[in-house]
PDB file of C-alpha atoms in Angstrom:
ATOM      1  CA  MET A   1      20.475  35.739  56.364  1.00 79.00           C
ATOM      2  CA  PRO A   2      21.263  32.358  57.889  1.00 89.00           C
ATOM      3  CA  VAL A   3      19.834  31.417  61.274  1.00 97.00           C
ATOM      4  CA  LYS A   4      22.383  31.831  64.090  1.00 98.00           C
ATOM      5  CA  TYR A   5      22.534  31.211  67.824  1.00 98.00           C
ATOM      6  CA  ILE A   6      22.464  33.857  70.550  1.00 98.00           C
ATOM      7  CA  SER A   7      23.657  33.378  74.122  1.00 98.00           C
ATOM      8  CA  GLY A   8      21.513  34.026  77.154  1.00 98.00           C
ATOM      9  CA  ASP A   9      23.849  36.844  78.167  1.00 98.00           C
ATOM     10  CA  ASP A  10      23.489  38.524  74.773  1.00 98.00           C
ATOM     11  CA  LEU A  11      19.705  38.144  74.879  1.00 98.00           C
ATOM     12  CA  SER A  12      19.566  39.584  78.389  1.00 98.00           C
ATOM     13  CA  ALA A  13      21.557  42.589  77.165  1.00 98.00           C
ATOM     14  CA  ILE A  14      19.016  43.151  74.363  1.00 98.00           C
ATOM     15  CA  ILE A  15      16.084  42.910  76.779  1.00 98.00           C
ATOM     16  CA  LYS A  16      17.716  45.338  79.224  1.00 98.00           C
ATOM     17  CA  SER A  17      18.698  47.794  76.495  1.00 98.00           C
ATOM     18  CA  ASP A  18      16.536  50.595  75.158  1.00 98.00           C
ATOM     19  CA  LYS A  19      15.231  48.235  72.463  1.00 98.00           C
ATOM     20  CA  ARG A  20      11.477  47.689  72.581  1.00 98.00           C
ATOM     21  CA  PRO A  21       9.938  44.217  72.678  1.00 98.00           C
ATOM     22  CA  ARG A  22       7.766  43.386  69.666  1.00 97.00           C
ATOM     23  CA  LYS A  23       9.145  46.462  67.879  1.00 97.00           C
ATOM     24  CA  ASP A  24      12.932  46.046  67.852  1.00 98.00           C
ATOM     25  CA  TYR A  25      13.005  42.365  68.756  1.00 98.00           C
ATOM     26  CA  LEU A  26      10.559  39.514  69.168  1.00 98.00           C
ATOM     27  CA  ILE A  27      11.123  36.467  71.356  1.00 98.00           C
ATOM     28  CA  VAL A  28       9.116  33.474  70.136  1.00 98.00           C
ATOM     29  CA  ASP A  29       8.705  30.685  72.684  1.00 98.00           C
ATOM     30  CA  VAL A  30       7.569  27.486  70.965  1.00 98.00           C
ATOM     31  CA  ARG A  31       7.143  25.400  74.118  1.00 97.00           C
ATOM     32  CA  ASP A  32       3.840  23.594  74.424  1.00 96.00           C
ATOM     33  CA  ASP A  33       2.434  22.596  77.810  1.00 90.00           C
ATOM     34  CA  ASP A  34       5.962  22.946  79.206  1.00 90.00           C
ATOM     35  CA  TYR A  35       5.423  26.730  78.899  1.00 92.00           C
ATOM     36  CA  ILE A  36       3.963  26.757  82.419  1.00 87.00           C
ATOM     37  CA  GLY A  37       6.325  27.663  85.223  1.00 88.00           C
ATOM     38  CA  GLY A  38       7.921  30.721  83.706  1.00 93.00           C
ATOM     39  CA  ASN A  39       8.861  32.504  80.541  1.00 97.00           C
ATOM     40  CA  ILE A  40      11.103  35.212  79.180  1.00 98.00           C
ATOM     41  CA  THR A  41       9.526  38.586  79.822  1.00 97.00           C
ATOM     42  CA  ASN A  42       7.430  39.846  76.893  1.00 97.00           C
ATOM     43  CA  CYS A  43       7.876  36.676  74.851  1.00 98.00           C
ATOM     44  CA  HIS A  44       5.270  35.505  72.361  1.00 97.00           C
ATOM     45  CA  ASN A  45       4.178  31.888  72.915  1.00 97.00           C
ATOM     46  CA  VAL A  46       3.449  30.031  69.684  1.00 98.00           C
ATOM     47  CA  PRO A  47       3.246  26.366  70.717  1.00 98.00           C
ATOM     48  CA  SER A  48       5.065  23.991  68.400  1.00 97.00           C
ATOM     49  CA  VAL A  49       1.894  21.929  67.931  1.00 97.00           C
ATOM     50  CA  THR A  50       0.193  24.925  66.275  1.00 97.00           C
ATOM     51  CA  PHE A  51       3.287  26.597  64.830  1.00 98.00           C
ATOM     52  CA  LEU A  52       2.625  25.730  61.186  1.00 98.00           C
ATOM     53  CA  ASP A  53      -0.995  26.883  61.490  1.00 98.00           C
ATOM     54  CA  ASN A  54       0.210  30.276  62.757  1.00 97.00           C
ATOM     55  CA  LEU A  55       3.324  30.602  60.602  1.00 98.00           C
ATOM     56  CA  ASP A  56       2.082  33.011  57.940  1.00 97.00           C
ATOM     57  CA  ASP A  57       0.519  35.283  60.577  1.00 97.00           C
ATOM     58  CA  LEU A  58       3.782  35.283  62.532  1.00 98.00           C
ATOM     59  CA  VAL A  59       5.813  36.134  59.427  1.00 97.00           C
ATOM     60  CA  ARG A  60       3.409  38.947  58.561  1.00 95.00           C
ATOM     61  CA  ASP A  61       3.229  40.318  62.116  1.00 96.00           C
ATOM     62  CA  ALA A  62       7.022  40.254  62.553  1.00 96.00           C
ATOM     63  CA  LYS A  63       8.040  41.596  59.154  1.00 94.00           C
ATOM     64  CA  GLU A  64       9.049  45.014  60.541  1.00 94.00           C
ATOM     65  CA  ILE A  65      10.967  43.588  63.519  1.00 97.00           C
ATOM     66  CA  PRO A  66      14.744  43.427  62.940  1.00 98.00           C
ATOM     67  CA  GLN A  67      15.478  40.531  65.314  1.00 98.00           C
ATOM     68  CA  VAL A  68      13.347  37.435  65.919  1.00 98.00           C
ATOM     69  CA  ILE A  69      14.652  35.036  68.566  1.00 98.00           C
ATOM     70  CA  PHE A  70      13.270  31.501  68.880  1.00 98.00           C
ATOM     71  CA  HIS A  71      13.561  29.083  71.756  1.00 98.00           C
ATOM     72  CA  CYS A  72      11.983  26.083  73.427  1.00 97.00           C
ATOM     73  CA  ALA A  73      12.981  24.343  76.649  1.00 95.00           C
ATOM     74  CA  LEU A  74      16.494  23.365  75.535  1.00 96.00           C
ATOM     75  CA  SER A  75      16.645  24.802  71.998  1.00 96.00           C
ATOM     76  CA  GLN A  76      17.722  21.450  70.661  1.00 96.00           C
ATOM     77  CA  SER A  77      14.728  20.538  68.504  1.00 97.00           C
ATOM     78  CA  ARG A  78      11.516  22.604  68.539  1.00 98.00           C
ATOM     79  CA  GLY A  79      13.193  26.030  68.742  1.00 98.00           C
ATOM     80  CA  PRO A  80      15.781  25.471  66.000  1.00 98.00           C
ATOM     81  CA  LYS A  81      13.232  23.760  63.745  1.00 98.00           C
ATOM     82  CA  ALA A  82      10.748  26.622  64.163  1.00 98.00           C
ATOM     83  CA  ALA A  83      13.478  29.183  63.454  1.00 98.00           C
ATOM     84  CA  ARG A  84      14.492  27.426  60.228  1.00 98.00           C
ATOM     85  CA  ILE A  85      10.891  27.001  59.055  1.00 98.00           C
ATOM     86  CA  TYR A  86      10.121  30.638  59.894  1.00 98.00           C
ATOM     87  CA  ASN A  87      13.227  31.880  58.071  1.00 97.00           C
ATOM     88  CA  ASP A  88      12.434  29.814  54.957  1.00 96.00           C
ATOM     89  CA  ARG A  89       8.805  30.950  54.906  1.00 97.00           C
ATOM     90  CA  ARG A  90       9.815  34.578  55.405  1.00 96.00           C
ATOM     91  CA  LYS A  91      12.083  34.335  52.360  1.00 93.00           C
ATOM     92  CA  GLN A  92       9.163  32.965  50.333  1.00 93.00           C
ATOM     93  CA  LEU A  93       6.742  35.704  51.417  1.00 91.00           C
ATOM     94  CA  GLN A  94       8.968  38.762  51.623  1.00 85.00           C
ATOM     95  CA  ASP A  95       8.950  41.547  49.112  1.00 78.00           C
ATOM     96  CA  ASP A  96      11.457  44.278  48.273  1.00 74.00           C
ATOM     97  CA  LYS A  97      10.059  46.576  50.970  1.00 79.00           C
ATOM     98  CA  ASP A  98      10.719  44.208  53.875  1.00 81.00           C
ATOM     99  CA  ILE A  99      13.532  45.182  56.207  1.00 89.00           C
ATOM    100  CA  PRO A 100      16.476  42.832  56.777  1.00 92.00           C
ATOM    101  CA  GLN A 101      15.776  40.488  59.666  1.00 96.00           C
ATOM    102  CA  GLN A 102      18.082  38.474  61.864  1.00 97.00           C
ATOM    103  CA  VAL A 103      16.603  35.132  62.964  1.00 98.00           C
ATOM    104  CA  LEU A 104      18.246  33.725  66.075  1.00 98.00           C
ATOM    105  CA  ILE A 105      17.977  30.691  68.369  1.00 98.00           C
ATOM    106  CA  LEU A 106      18.549  31.036  72.112  1.00 98.00           C
ATOM    107  CA  ARG A 107      21.396  28.684  72.991  1.00 98.00           C
ATOM    108  CA  GLY A 108      20.370  26.409  75.868  1.00 98.00           C
ATOM    109  CA  GLY A 109      16.722  27.436  75.622  1.00 97.00           C
ATOM    110  CA  PHE A 110      14.602  28.602  78.506  1.00 96.00           C
ATOM    111  CA  THR A 111      16.061  25.959  80.823  1.00 93.00           C
ATOM    112  CA  GLU A 112      19.500  27.576  80.835  1.00 96.00           C
ATOM    113  CA  PHE A 113      18.091  31.100  80.670  1.00 97.00           C
ATOM    114  CA  GLN A 114      15.862  30.643  83.723  1.00 95.00           C
ATOM    115  CA  ALA A 115      18.649  28.931  85.666  1.00 92.00           C
ATOM    116  CA  LYS A 116      20.760  32.069  85.316  1.00 96.00           C
ATOM    117  CA  PHE A 117      18.143  34.847  85.273  1.00 97.00           C
ATOM    118  CA  LYS A 118      15.076  33.559  87.178  1.00 94.00           C
ATOM    119  CA  ASP A 119      15.505  36.157  89.933  1.00 94.00           C
ATOM    120  CA  ASP A 120      15.516  39.100  87.517  1.00 97.00           C
ATOM    121  CA  PRO A 121      11.924  40.238  86.759  1.00 96.00           C
ATOM    122  CA  GLN A 122      13.174  42.237  83.763  1.00 97.00           C
ATOM    123  CA  LEU A 123      14.185  38.936  82.174  1.00 98.00           C
ATOM    124  CA  VAL A 124      11.903  36.191  83.541  1.00 96.00           C
ATOM    125  CA  GLU A 125       8.243  36.365  84.523  1.00 96.00           C
ATOM    126  CA  ASN A 126       5.754  33.858  85.951  1.00 92.00           C
ATOM    127  CA  TRP A 127       8.620  31.761  87.336  1.00 88.00           C
ATOM    128  CA  ASN A 128       7.450  28.963  89.626  1.00 86.00           C
ATOM    129  CA  LYS A 129      10.029  27.325  91.878  1.00 81.00           C
ATOM    130  CA  HIS A 130       7.898  24.194  92.236  1.00 78.00           C
ATOM    131  CA  ILE A 131       8.032  23.550  88.495  1.00 77.00           C
ATOM    132  CA  TRP A 132      11.769  24.231  88.292  1.00 71.00           C
ATOM    133  CA  ALA A 133      12.880  21.932  91.101  1.00 68.00           C
ATOM    134  CA  ALA A 134      16.632  21.726  91.664  1.00 51.00           C
ATOM    135  CA  GLU A 135      16.953  18.416  89.829  1.00 49.00           C
ATOM    136  CA  TRP A 136      15.623  19.999  86.614  1.00 49.00           C
ATOM    137  CA  SER A 137      17.795  23.130  86.732  1.00 50.00           C
ATOM    138  CA  PHE A 138      21.399  23.456  85.661  1.00 49.00           C
TER     139      PHE A 138
END
């Protein structure tokens, strides 16, 4: 399957549904030191600087999860690149028993997501207003 984008609204609907994190979907946050200040609830942080070192473990650990969603701060570089690398590596490592998997990129990244959903603890945790000053938010 090709990598596609998912909107923040669609991702919030998945999180708020009866789907279980790390079972039915996995959110992979590839931000590095910009991870501080908040994150999507139940995400898995795999910093981009160590992504390749952890790639095979991530592919193995996520092989039974139908949806894997990647993002970074803006989902313009690190998130999309990680999603493509992950998807290519998964194709190389998968066998006939692996379930189909949808690999997605969060459009607008965490910056847009937190701007809209920062006040909803089901969607955003560890949010720090001092990090996300008004001039950095949309």
